[in-house]
mmCIF file of C-alpha atoms in Angstrom:
data_model
loop_
_atom_site.group_PDB
_atom_site.id
_atom_site.type_symbol
_atom_site.label_atom_id
_atom_site.label_comp_id
_atom_site.label_asym_id
_atom_site.label_seq_id
_atom_site.Cartn_x
_atom_site.Cartn_y
_atom_site.Cartn_z
ATOM 1 C CA MET P 13 118.488 -150.644 -50.176
ATOM 2 C CA ILE P 14 118.553 -150.065 -53.928
ATOM 3 C CA LEU P 15 121.862 -150.844 -55.621
ATOM 4 C CA GLU P 16 122.432 -149.007 -58.899
ATOM 5 C CA SER P 17 123.860 -151.614 -61.217
ATOM 6 C CA LEU P 18 123.887 -153.094 -64.692
ATOM 7 C CA VAL P 19 122.158 -156.358 -65.546
ATOM 8 C CA THR P 20 122.946 -158.706 -68.389
ATOM 9 C CA THR P 21 120.348 -161.156 -69.674
ATOM 10 C CA LEU P 22 120.080 -163.194 -72.859
ATOM 11 C CA ASN P 23 118.121 -161.994 -75.871
ATOM 12 C CA ALA P 24 116.091 -164.539 -77.848
ATOM 13 C CA ASP P 25 119.055 -165.054 -80.209
ATOM 14 C CA GLY P 26 121.418 -165.764 -77.278
ATOM 15 C CA ALA P 27 123.179 -162.399 -77.555
ATOM 16 C CA PRO P 28 123.759 -160.395 -74.369
ATOM 17 C CA HIS P 29 121.366 -157.616 -73.414
ATOM 18 C CA LEU P 30 122.660 -154.878 -71.096
ATOM 19 C CA ALA P 31 120.375 -152.670 -69.024
ATOM 20 C CA PRO P 32 120.612 -150.488 -65.933
ATOM 21 C CA MET P 33 118.732 -151.856 -62.969
ATOM 22 C CA GLY P 34 118.278 -150.805 -59.371
ATOM 23 C CA PRO P 35 117.628 -154.089 -57.587
ATOM 24 C CA ARG P 36 116.565 -154.096 -53.968
ATOM 25 C CA VAL P 37 119.088 -155.887 -51.814
ATOM 26 C CA GLU P 38 119.432 -156.692 -48.145
ATOM 27 C CA GLY P 39 122.017 -158.335 -45.970
ATOM 28 C CA LYS P 40 124.681 -160.455 -47.560
ATOM 29 C CA PHE P 41 123.737 -160.031 -51.235
ATOM 30 C CA GLU P 42 122.370 -163.573 -51.452
ATOM 31 C CA ARG P 43 119.029 -162.484 -52.929
ATOM 32 C CA PHE P 44 117.893 -159.495 -54.976
ATOM 33 C CA THR P 45 114.536 -158.188 -56.099
ATOM 34 C CA LEU P 46 114.506 -156.836 -59.635
ATOM 35 C CA ARG P 47 111.700 -154.453 -60.624
ATOM 36 C CA PRO P 48 111.615 -154.059 -64.408
ATOM 37 C CA PHE P 49 108.705 -152.685 -66.371
ATOM 38 C CA PRO P 50 106.638 -155.425 -68.064
ATOM 39 C CA THR P 51 107.468 -153.954 -71.488
ATOM 40 C CA SER P 52 111.243 -154.091 -70.949
ATOM 41 C CA ASN P 53 113.636 -156.398 -72.759
ATOM 42 C CA THR P 54 115.067 -157.481 -69.405
ATOM 43 C CA TYR P 55 111.663 -158.743 -68.255
ATOM 44 C CA CYS P 56 110.980 -160.561 -71.533
ATOM 45 C CA ASN P 57 114.446 -162.101 -71.465
ATOM 46 C CA LEU P 58 114.025 -163.350 -67.888
ATOM 47 C CA LEU P 59 110.667 -164.917 -68.740
ATOM 48 C CA ARG P 60 112.313 -166.815 -71.575
ATOM 49 C CA HIS P 61 115.601 -167.619 -69.797
ATOM 50 C CA PRO P 62 115.395 -167.100 -66.003
ATOM 51 C CA GLU P 63 119.075 -166.373 -65.379
ATOM 52 C CA GLY P 64 121.313 -163.337 -65.561
ATOM 53 C CA VAL P 65 124.106 -161.352 -63.970
ATOM 54 C CA ILE P 66 123.977 -158.197 -61.817
ATOM 55 C CA HIS P 67 127.104 -156.028 -62.016
ATOM 56 C CA VAL P 68 128.492 -153.454 -59.601
ATOM 57 C CA THR P 69 130.529 -150.926 -61.551
ATOM 58 C CA ASP P 70 132.009 -147.488 -61.100
ATOM 59 C CA ASP P 71 131.867 -146.758 -64.840
ATOM 60 C CA ALA P 72 129.526 -143.751 -64.833
ATOM 61 C CA LEU P 73 129.742 -143.335 -68.614
ATOM 62 C CA LEU P 74 128.609 -146.921 -69.222
ATOM 63 C CA LEU P 75 125.738 -146.488 -66.743
ATOM 64 C CA ALA P 76 124.644 -143.275 -68.493
ATOM 65 C CA LYS P 77 124.753 -144.841 -71.952
ATOM 66 C CA ALA P 78 122.945 -147.980 -70.788
ATOM 67 C CA ALA P 79 120.210 -145.876 -69.170
ATOM 68 C CA LEU P 80 119.475 -144.303 -72.546
ATOM 69 C CA GLY P 81 119.958 -147.449 -74.616
ATOM 70 C CA GLU P 82 123.065 -146.066 -76.327
ATOM 71 C CA VAL P 83 125.665 -148.789 -75.662
ATOM 72 C CA ASP P 84 126.994 -149.722 -79.077
ATOM 73 C CA PRO P 85 129.178 -151.616 -79.275
ATOM 74 C CA LEU P 86 128.658 -153.546 -76.070
ATOM 75 C CA PRO P 87 131.638 -153.553 -73.676
ATOM 76 C CA ALA P 88 133.896 -156.587 -73.360
ATOM 77 C CA MET P 89 132.224 -159.558 -71.692
ATOM 78 C CA LYS P 90 133.116 -163.094 -70.695
ATOM 79 C CA ALA P 91 130.988 -166.173 -70.137
ATOM 80 C CA ALA P 92 129.390 -166.500 -66.720
ATOM 81 C CA GLU P 93 130.509 -169.458 -64.610
ATOM 82 C CA ARG P 94 127.276 -170.915 -63.188
ATOM 83 C CA VAL P 95 124.520 -169.508 -65.385
ATOM 84 C CA LYS P 96 124.114 -169.220 -69.106
ATOM 85 C CA GLY P 97 124.932 -165.554 -69.472
ATOM 86 C CA PHE P 98 127.605 -162.880 -69.626
ATOM 87 C CA VAL P 99 129.792 -160.973 -67.153
ATOM 88 C CA LEU P 100 131.026 -157.455 -67.910
ATOM 89 C CA ALA P 101 134.817 -157.794 -68.069
ATOM 90 C CA ASP P 102 135.428 -154.444 -66.347
ATOM 91 C CA SER P 103 132.844 -154.636 -63.564
ATOM 92 C CA CYS P 104 134.015 -154.454 -59.974
ATOM 93 C CA ARG P 105 131.818 -157.271 -58.673
ATOM 94 C CA TYR P 106 129.143 -159.434 -60.176
ATOM 95 C CA PHE P 107 126.354 -161.699 -58.993
ATOM 96 C CA GLU P 108 125.149 -164.538 -61.205
ATOM 97 C CA PHE P 109 121.516 -165.286 -60.420
ATOM 98 C CA ARG P 110 118.529 -167.519 -61.094
ATOM 99 C CA VAL P 111 114.932 -166.346 -60.920
ATOM 100 C CA GLN P 112 112.994 -167.784 -57.974
ATOM 101 C CA SER P 113 109.635 -166.080 -58.482
ATOM 102 C CA ILE P 114 107.914 -163.474 -60.637
ATOM 103 C CA ASP P 115 104.988 -161.291 -59.541
ATOM 104 C CA ASN P 116 103.522 -159.320 -62.455
ATOM 105 C CA SER P 117 100.345 -158.163 -60.689
ATOM 106 C CA ALA P 118 101.484 -154.504 -60.367
ATOM 107 C CA GLU P 119 102.726 -151.793 -62.744
ATOM 108 C CA ARG P 120 106.313 -152.832 -62.010
ATOM 109 C CA VAL P 121 107.100 -156.521 -62.086
ATOM 110 C CA SER P 122 108.772 -157.939 -58.979
ATOM 111 C CA ILE P 123 111.321 -160.673 -59.699
ATOM 112 C CA ASP P 124 112.996 -162.394 -56.773
ATOM 113 C CA VAL P 125 116.347 -163.897 -57.663
ATOM 114 C CA GLU P 126 118.840 -166.053 -55.821
ATOM 115 C CA VAL P 127 122.566 -165.494 -56.250
ATOM 116 C CA VAL P 128 124.293 -168.715 -57.329
ATOM 117 C CA HIS P 129 127.804 -167.346 -57.862
ATOM 118 C CA THR P 130 129.692 -164.127 -57.082
ATOM 119 C CA GLY P 131 132.905 -162.744 -58.442
ATOM 120 C CA ARG P 132 135.236 -159.843 -57.816
ATOM 121 C CA GLN P 133 137.311 -158.538 -60.699
ATOM 122 C CA ARG P 134 138.792 -155.306 -59.415
ATOM 123 C CA ASP P 135 138.519 -152.764 -56.639
ATOM 124 C CA PHE P 136 135.698 -150.239 -56.616
ATOM 125 C CA TRP P 137 137.241 -146.868 -57.462
ATOM 126 C CA GLY P 138 135.695 -145.211 -54.420
ATOM 127 C CA PHE P 139 133.131 -142.566 -53.629
ATOM 128 C CA ASN P 140 133.188 -139.597 -55.987
ATOM 129 C CA ARG P 141 130.518 -136.925 -56.183
ATOM 130 C CA ALA P 142 130.828 -136.628 -59.977
ATOM 131 C CA LYS P 143 130.188 -140.341 -60.528
ATOM 132 C CA HIS P 144 127.096 -140.135 -58.332
ATOM 133 C CA ALA P 145 125.949 -136.962 -60.089
ATOM 134 C CA VAL P 146 126.188 -138.722 -63.461
ATOM 135 C CA VAL P 147 124.095 -141.611 -62.146
ATOM 136 C CA GLU P 148 121.477 -139.139 -60.886
ATOM 137 C CA ALA P 149 121.523 -137.291 -64.214
ATOM 138 C CA ALA P 150 121.096 -140.582 -66.096
ATOM 139 C CA ILE P 151 118.095 -141.511 -63.960
ATOM 140 C CA LEU P 152 116.674 -138.028 -64.518
ATOM 141 C CA ALA P 153 117.222 -138.397 -68.277
ATOM 142 C CA THR P 154 115.092 -141.548 -68.294
ATOM 143 C CA ARG P 155 112.270 -139.593 -66.669
ATOM 144 C CA MET P 156 112.309 -136.469 -68.851
ATOM 145 C CA HIS P 157 108.867 -137.369 -70.170
ATOM 146 C CA LEU P 158 107.483 -137.337 -66.607
ATOM 147 C CA ILE P 159 109.090 -134.204 -65.146
ATOM 148 C CA PRO P 160 108.470 -130.600 -66.289
ATOM 149 C CA ARG P 161 111.241 -129.436 -68.634
ATOM 150 C CA GLY P 162 112.237 -126.444 -66.517
ATOM 151 C CA GLU P 163 112.634 -128.622 -63.454
ATOM 152 C CA THR P 164 114.691 -131.155 -65.414
ATOM 153 C CA ALA P 165 116.986 -128.414 -66.774
ATOM 154 C CA ALA P 166 117.475 -126.932 -63.284
ATOM 155 C CA GLU P 167 118.396 -130.321 -61.803
ATOM 156 C CA PHE P 168 120.808 -131.002 -64.676
ATOM 157 C CA GLU P 169 122.516 -127.666 -64.022
ATOM 158 C CA LYS P 170 123.104 -128.553 -60.352
ATOM 159 C CA LEU P 171 124.511 -131.946 -61.337
ATOM 160 C CA ARG P 172 126.675 -130.415 -64.090
ATOM 161 C CA ILE P 173 128.346 -128.133 -61.511
ATOM 162 C CA ILE P 174 129.244 -131.141 -59.350
ATOM 163 C CA VAL P 175 130.686 -133.011 -62.345
ATOM 164 C CA ASN P 176 132.730 -129.988 -63.431
ATOM 165 C CA LYS P 177 134.135 -129.520 -59.909
ATOM 166 C CA THR P 178 134.904 -133.129 -58.987
ATOM 167 C CA GLY P 179 134.869 -135.268 -62.124
ATOM 168 C CA GLY P 180 137.488 -136.638 -64.440
ATOM 169 C CA PRO P 181 137.370 -137.051 -68.224
ATOM 170 C CA ASP P 182 134.954 -140.016 -68.126
ATOM 171 C CA GLU P 183 132.452 -138.249 -65.899
ATOM 172 C CA ARG P 184 132.641 -135.089 -68.023
ATOM 173 C CA GLU P 185 132.079 -137.145 -71.180
ATOM 174 C CA ALA P 186 129.111 -138.871 -69.533
ATOM 175 C CA MET P 187 127.595 -135.541 -68.501
ATOM 176 C CA GLU P 188 128.101 -134.116 -72.001
ATOM 177 C CA PHE P 189 126.371 -137.203 -73.426
ATOM 178 C CA LEU P 190 123.422 -136.696 -71.062
ATOM 179 C CA ASP P 191 123.386 -132.925 -71.692
ATOM 180 C CA SER P 192 123.096 -133.537 -75.433
ATOM 181 C CA ARG P 193 120.026 -135.686 -74.768
ATOM 182 C CA LEU P 194 118.542 -132.963 -72.557
ATOM 183 C CA ARG P 195 119.170 -130.291 -75.218
ATOM 184 C CA GLY P 196 117.537 -132.529 -77.820
ATOM 185 C CA ALA P 197 114.459 -132.935 -75.631
ATOM 186 C CA LEU P 198 114.011 -129.227 -74.807
#
């Protein structure tokens, strides 16, 4: 299963780096497989410092902004407990991890990590179609260079309808943010 999440790693200067990541997970969440691109900051950071934190969040706006590299300023964070890294203060759950192995023989790097500490900060808000639609729109926005523009616009329209019907202010703001990126690309 792929878990849509946010990952924090350490930049070369020790500052936190935040990126969306869809790690593969099975069973009891004791291990994850990250699959970053070899050109990504997350990959470079994990080569330099093989620890980080995976966050489960229901903040669709933060996921959308992170997907497009638009999180400025970074959200509130606190020091991790067992790794040198940072935990998003408003995440629902988090998993501090250490890299166990890295396979960079394919287009996407495969990084197996072991969870060394977990934490729960608040309840997950619950299933909401608008939150899921924003996540899908954010993923689509990161692939606009790969998908024909008409197809991208049609998919955005379907997702926009879901957000308008079932979303709250945060989901509408996230969709407007993503829509502005789509309009800029068309």
